[in-house]
């Protein structure tokens, strides 16, 4: 009688402990229905979204860079044509140096105006397709400018922060366009990609982010790539292109850090509304500067001969690029957008080789590789070692769980008969 009770208690203890341990390890328990397995699309949707965001980001940024470079070439060709047809043409402001984009401020103003179109698609989708109230959508989005928690956006204390971000964004875009006048698109895109290293350095100082040793190595790679670019283009106008491109990268890093500090983790509606407000402020505040440059002759833009199809395509690509930049975190991991920037470097290099006839050899290829490698190292998550080791730990845990299952079975089956095999089985999994 007592032995049967002891056997029953041992069996109950074994079943309870085994079922809990097997559920934690993901091993099905006898007598229980296995959990439904998610579909392949559901399990890998975040990875698919990341790949899609990276590809679209790379194509849009490379396309924007190539179109701006083509716009500059078409403007220079039209300027030389008008100069030759006017006889002495030396008095015309359009007959200036063909190596400098004389309308960089005008292009910056034109491209900044495209940001106004960032929020309307989100508003249309939520009101017409999702049948949400217009008041609720606007109230939720305008909350980014609220003065305190729970307010409805009536306290516009953060508008000056938007103006500050407009200054950094406009200067970054202006210097990027100026750099394209002196360097190839692949060179400018590669130097622009170093902004991720500057972002980490500033975030470590300003935002007190966690120190990651491998990112210091990434910064060394990026700085070495910049030095190689400066060494290759050490003479003449290209060295100024390298300096201006690095300036654009630094200003972009400052803009990103300020955006993280002022805006923070905004949702899609708030982020797109911020871009729209950025575009509206640029239309209002940059107009006097652009007009003054035109009147004084500091810039010469013949809008009557402007390639509007190229300009419209560039503005649309830049809009998509920035919308993906602020919304990628809500669709997939934040590193996907950076991977897209890294993808734009070889895309621009292919475009320069196929259509521009450029040949990259020697130290310039080494600079491309170092900067791209530095960018990829910067994009590694903080717990990248745990991510790599996690699959091996799960496999080891599953083996350990199966061992515990067989050991518990031997214990319940031979509770009164402690055989040598049973003792060895139990000992091997302790």
GROMACS .gro file of C-alpha atoms in nm, residues 182-188 190-191 224-234 238-239 242 345 349 352 358-372:
model
   41
  182UNK     CA    1   3.292   6.844  -5.762
  183UNK     CA    2   3.281   6.467  -5.708
  184UNK     CA    3   3.120   6.161  -5.861
  185UNK     CA    4   2.791   6.037  -5.710
  186UNK     CA    5   2.956   5.725  -5.567
  187UNK     CA    6   3.218   5.935  -5.387
  188UNK     CA    7   2.960   6.171  -5.236
  190UNK     CA    8   3.014   5.699  -4.971
  191UNK     CA    9   3.125   6.004  -4.774
  224UNK     CA   10   4.035   5.605  -4.256
  225UNK     CA   11   3.810   5.597  -4.563
  226UNK     CA   12   3.769   5.975  -4.548
  227UNK     CA   13   4.147   6.018  -4.525
  228UNK     CA   14   4.195   5.795  -4.830
  229UNK     CA   15   3.944   6.002  -5.027
  230UNK     CA   16   4.128   6.319  -4.928
  231UNK     CA   17   4.461   6.163  -5.029
  232UNK     CA   18   4.334   6.054  -5.373
  233UNK     CA   19   4.173   6.394  -5.440
  234UNK     CA   20   4.447   6.596  -5.274
  238UNK     CA   21   3.804   6.757  -5.574
  239UNK     CA   22   3.960   6.812  -5.231
  242UNK     CA   23   3.562   6.590  -5.007
  345UNK     CA   24   2.712   5.321  -5.254
  349UNK     CA   25   2.935   5.313  -5.836
  352UNK     CA   26   2.914   5.587  -6.264
  358UNK     CA   27   3.439   5.598  -6.440
  359UNK     CA   28   3.694   5.343  -6.325
  360UNK     CA   29   3.759   5.287  -5.957
  361UNK     CA   30   4.087   5.124  -5.865
  362UNK     CA   31   4.346   5.133  -5.592
  363UNK     CA   32   4.293   5.345  -5.284
  364UNK     CA   33   3.950   5.471  -5.386
  365UNK     CA   34   3.817   5.115  -5.385
  366UNK     CA   35   3.981   5.067  -5.047
  367UNK     CA   36   3.804   5.381  -4.924
  368UNK     CA   37   3.469   5.244  -5.047
  369UNK     CA   38   3.529   4.914  -4.869
  370UNK     CA   39   3.642   5.074  -4.542
  371UNK     CA   40   3.351   5.318  -4.523
  372UNK     CA   41   3.097   5.047  -4.610
   0.00000   0.00000   0.00000
